[in-house]
Each structure stands twice: as C-alpha cells, then as structure tokens.
Amino acid sequence: PFDRLGTSDIPDHVILGVLDQITCKMAINRSPAVISSNSTRQYLGTNTGVIDVAKSLDARYVVTGSIAAQADSVVLSVQLCDGVNGRIHWANSRSMQQSSLFEGSLQLADDIARAIEPSLNLAELDRAHHISPDALEPHHLVLRAKDLIFSLARDKFGKARDLLDRALQI
C-alpha cells in the first residue's frame, strides 16, 4: 500500500482500494506472477524497505509509492523497484483532486500497469540474459525472441523462431 506523506487524512480504505485496483490491473499480465493485495496489506503504515518486502514475499519486483495530500490536492508517486538491489526501473508522479482519488483509482491503476509493463519487460529481459537457456520460462523465451526480432537482422529471425517454438512446447 502507498505510504502517507505529511499530515494526510486519506482513509485506509481509499489507500487499500488503490492497492487492489493496481494489483488487479497488474495481474492481467500472466508473467511475472503478481502477489495478491491481501498478502501485501500487512505493509500498510509500516516503514518496511523494498528489499525486505521482496524477501518476505519472495518477489522479484516491488511496486511502491506514496500519497501526499494538501487541502484537496493529492500527489501520488509510484516506483517499480528491483527486489534484490532496490534499483528503480520506472517511476512516475501524478497530481489529482483528493475527492476523485477513490473514483479515479481504476483509471489510475490502468495507467500505472500500462506504464510499468514495458519497464518490467526490459528488466525481465535483462535478467533472462543471465539465466541458463535451459532454465528460461516461456515468458523469458518470448521476451528474448521479441528482442531478436526487433533487431531486424535477418539471421536472428531463425533464432527467434526457435525460442518461440520452445516456449510453445513448454
């Protein structure tokens, strides 16, 4: 759940609603797996670090953020962090009216999930280059194949086809 910054009177149910919406939108992608919001609610109001959260949940990445409110304005800051070293792969901030935060959480979650997906794919592609080819999951095989295809080098298309065939077999 997002951390409250400053003297925010945003109720827990609004913060948990945003958490649920983001989790649902992220779970649309089949890989990597998304951990349920029920498992992450325990971090509401805590000051647990990204690496500790990742270890506790056995997660590769952690989406974290904060909500800062002043009068009727709210600023949400969101980060996609590596669970091993805490490095940020993607970050963004958004300002909105506090009165529209809960109602707008669905669109906000959709925007966050859509924005995070390319960064997550790049991070997973980078990670896949350090994994033995025999141990790659179908998702990683597809990412590697797409990377080869987008190089637009004729000799790499056959390699991409082989990776996609292997992904289908798995």
CSV table of C-alpha atoms in Angstrom, one decimal:
chain,number,residue,atom,x,y,z
A,1,PRO,CA,0.0,0.0,0.0
A,2,PHE,CA,1.1,3.6,-0.6
A,3,ASP,CA,2.7,5.4,2.2
A,4,ARG,CA,1.1,8.6,3.5
A,5,LEU,CA,3.4,11.6,3.5
A,6,GLY,CA,2.8,14.6,5.6
A,7,THR,CA,-0.4,15.1,7.6
A,8,SER,CA,-2.7,13.2,5.3
A,9,ASP,CA,-6.3,12.3,6.4
A,10,ILE,CA,-6.8,9.9,3.5
A,11,PRO,CA,-8.6,6.9,4.9
A,12,ASP,CA,-7.2,3.4,4.8
A,13,HIS,CA,-10.0,2.1,2.6
A,14,VAL,CA,-9.0,4.6,-0.1
A,15,ILE,CA,-5.3,3.6,0.0
A,16,LEU,CA,-6.3,-0.1,0.0
A,17,GLY,CA,-8.7,0.5,-2.9
A,18,VAL,CA,-5.9,1.9,-4.9
A,19,LEU,CA,-3.7,-1.1,-4.0
A,20,ASP,CA,-6.5,-3.5,-5.1
A,21,GLN,CA,-7.0,-1.8,-8.4
A,22,ILE,CA,-3.3,-1.7,-9.2
A,23,THR,CA,-3.0,-5.4,-8.2
A,24,CYS,CA,-5.9,-6.4,-10.4
A,25,LYS,CA,-4.6,-4.5,-13.4
A,26,MET,CA,-1.1,-5.9,-13.0
A,27,ALA,CA,-2.5,-9.5,-12.6
A,28,ILE,CA,-3.9,-9.3,-16.2
A,29,ASN,CA,-0.3,-10.0,-17.4
A,30,ARG,CA,0.3,-13.7,-16.9
A,31,SER,CA,4.0,-13.3,-16.2
A,32,PRO,CA,5.7,-12.5,-14.0
A,33,ALA,CA,3.2,-13.5,-11.3
A,34,VAL,CA,1.6,-10.8,-9.2
A,35,ILE,CA,1.2,-11.3,-5.4
A,36,SER,CA,-2.3,-10.7,-4.1
A,37,SER,CA,-3.2,-7.4,-2.4
A,38,ASN,CA,-4.3,-9.5,0.6
A,39,SER,CA,-0.7,-10.6,1.1
A,40,THR,CA,0.6,-7.0,0.9
A,41,ARG,CA,-1.9,-5.2,3.1
A,42,GLN,CA,0.2,-6.1,6.1
A,43,TYR,CA,2.6,-3.3,5.0
A,44,LEU,CA,0.0,-0.5,5.4
A,45,GLY,CA,1.5,2.1,7.7
A,46,THR,CA,4.8,0.3,8.1
A,47,ASN,CA,8.2,1.6,7.0
A,48,THR,CA,9.5,-1.7,5.6
A,49,GLY,CA,12.1,-1.4,2.9
A,50,VAL,CA,11.7,-2.6,-0.7
A,51,ILE,CA,14.4,-5.3,-0.3
A,52,ASP,CA,12.8,-6.6,2.9
A,53,VAL,CA,9.3,-6.7,1.3
A,54,ALA,CA,10.7,-8.6,-1.7
A,55,LYS,CA,12.4,-11.2,0.5
A,56,SER,CA,9.4,-11.6,2.7
A,57,LEU,CA,7.0,-12.1,-0.3
A,58,ASP,CA,9.6,-14.0,-2.5
A,59,ALA,CA,9.1,-11.3,-5.2
A,60,ARG,CA,11.4,-10.1,-7.9
A,61,TYR,CA,10.0,-6.6,-8.1
A,62,VAL,CA,8.0,-4.4,-5.8
A,63,VAL,CA,5.6,-1.6,-6.8
A,64,THR,CA,5.7,1.0,-4.1
A,65,GLY,CA,4.5,4.5,-3.8
A,66,SER,CA,3.3,7.4,-1.6
A,67,ILE,CA,0.3,9.7,-1.3
A,68,ALA,CA,0.9,13.3,-0.2
A,69,ALA,CA,-2.2,15.4,0.4
A,70,GLN,CA,-2.6,19.1,0.9
A,71,ALA,CA,-6.1,20.6,1.0
A,72,ASP,CA,-8.0,18.8,-1.8
A,73,SER,CA,-4.8,18.1,-3.9
A,74,VAL,CA,-3.1,14.7,-3.8
A,75,VAL,CA,0.2,13.7,-5.4
A,76,LEU,CA,0.8,10.0,-6.0
A,77,SER,CA,4.3,8.8,-6.6
A,78,VAL,CA,4.8,5.3,-7.9
A,79,GLN,CA,8.0,3.3,-8.4
A,80,LEU,CA,8.8,-0.2,-9.8
A,81,CYS,CA,11.8,-1.4,-7.8
A,82,ASP,CA,14.1,-4.4,-8.2
A,83,GLY,CA,13.6,-6.6,-5.2
A,84,VAL,CA,17.3,-7.6,-5.0
A,85,ASN,CA,19.1,-4.3,-5.0
A,86,GLY,CA,16.3,-1.7,-4.7
A,87,ARG,CA,17.1,-0.1,-8.0
A,88,ILE,CA,14.3,1.8,-9.6
A,89,HIS,CA,13.2,0.5,-13.0
A,90,TRP,CA,10.4,3.0,-13.5
A,91,ALA,CA,8.9,5.9,-11.6
A,92,ASN,CA,6.1,8.5,-12.1
A,93,SER,CA,4.1,11.0,-10.2
A,94,ARG,CA,0.5,12.2,-10.7
A,95,SER,CA,-1.5,15.0,-9.2
A,96,MET,CA,-5.3,14.9,-8.8
A,97,GLN,CA,-8.1,16.1,-6.6
A,98,GLN,CA,-8.4,14.2,-3.3
A,99,SER,CA,-12.2,13.9,-3.8
A,100,SER,CA,-11.6,12.0,-7.1
A,101,LEU,CA,-8.9,9.6,-5.8
A,102,PHE,CA,-11.0,6.6,-5.0
A,103,GLU,CA,-13.3,7.0,-8.0
A,104,GLY,CA,-10.3,7.6,-10.3
A,105,SER,CA,-8.3,4.6,-8.9
A,106,LEU,CA,-9.4,2.3,-11.7
A,107,GLN,CA,-8.1,4.6,-14.5
A,108,LEU,CA,-5.0,5.4,-12.4
A,109,ALA,CA,-4.3,1.7,-11.9
A,110,ASP,CA,-4.7,1.0,-15.6
A,111,ASP,CA,-2.3,3.9,-16.4
A,112,ILE,CA,0.2,2.6,-13.9
A,113,ALA,CA,0.0,-1.0,-15.1
A,114,ARG,CA,0.3,0.0,-18.7
A,115,ALA,CA,3.3,2.3,-18.0
A,116,ILE,CA,5.1,-0.3,-15.8
A,117,GLU,CA,4.7,-3.2,-18.2
A,118,PRO,CA,7.5,-2.1,-20.7
A,119,SER,CA,9.9,-1.4,-17.9
A,120,LEU,CA,9.1,-4.7,-16.3
A,121,ASN,CA,9.7,-6.5,-19.6
A,122,LEU,CA,13.0,-4.7,-20.1
A,123,ALA,CA,14.1,-5.7,-16.5
A,124,GLU,CA,13.0,-9.3,-17.1
A,125,LEU,CA,14.8,-9.4,-20.5
A,126,ASP,CA,18.0,-8.2,-18.8
A,127,ARG,CA,17.5,-10.8,-16.1
A,128,ALA,CA,16.9,-13.5,-18.7
A,129,HIS,CA,20.3,-12.9,-20.3
A,130,HIS,CA,21.8,-14.1,-17.0
A,131,ILE,CA,19.8,-17.3,-16.8
A,132,SER,CA,20.8,-20.5,-18.4
A,133,PRO,CA,18.9,-21.0,-21.7
A,134,ASP,CA,17.6,-24.4,-20.4
A,135,ALA,CA,16.1,-22.7,-17.3
A,136,LEU,CA,14.2,-20.0,-19.1
A,137,GLU,CA,10.4,-19.8,-18.6
A,138,PRO,CA,8.1,-19.3,-21.7
A,139,HIS,CA,7.7,-15.6,-20.8
A,140,HIS,CA,11.5,-15.1,-20.9
A,141,LEU,CA,11.8,-17.0,-24.2
A,142,VAL,CA,9.1,-14.8,-25.8
A,143,LEU,CA,10.9,-11.6,-24.5
A,144,ARG,CA,14.2,-12.9,-25.9
A,145,ALA,CA,12.5,-13.7,-29.2
A,146,LYS,CA,11.0,-10.3,-29.4
A,147,ASP,CA,14.3,-8.7,-28.7
A,148,LEU,CA,15.9,-10.7,-31.6
A,149,ILE,CA,13.0,-9.8,-34.0
A,150,PHE,CA,13.2,-6.1,-33.3
A,151,SER,CA,16.9,-6.1,-34.1
A,152,LEU,CA,15.7,-6.5,-37.7
A,153,ALA,CA,18.7,-8.7,-38.5
A,154,ARG,CA,17.8,-11.5,-41.0
A,155,ASP,CA,19.9,-14.1,-39.3
A,156,LYS,CA,18.3,-13.5,-35.9
A,157,PHE,CA,14.7,-14.4,-37.1
A,158,GLY,CA,15.5,-18.1,-37.2
A,159,LYS,CA,16.8,-17.9,-33.6
A,160,ALA,CA,13.7,-16.1,-32.6
A,161,ARG,CA,11.5,-18.8,-34.2
A,162,ASP,CA,13.4,-21.5,-32.3
A,163,LEU,CA,12.8,-19.7,-29.0
A,164,LEU,CA,9.1,-19.3,-29.7
A,165,ASP,CA,8.8,-22.9,-30.7
A,166,ARG,CA,10.4,-23.9,-27.4
A,167,ALA,CA,8.1,-21.6,-25.5
A,168,LEU,CA,5.1,-23.3,-27.2
A,169,GLN,CA,6.5,-26.7,-26.3
A,170,ILE,CA,6.8,-25.8,-22.6
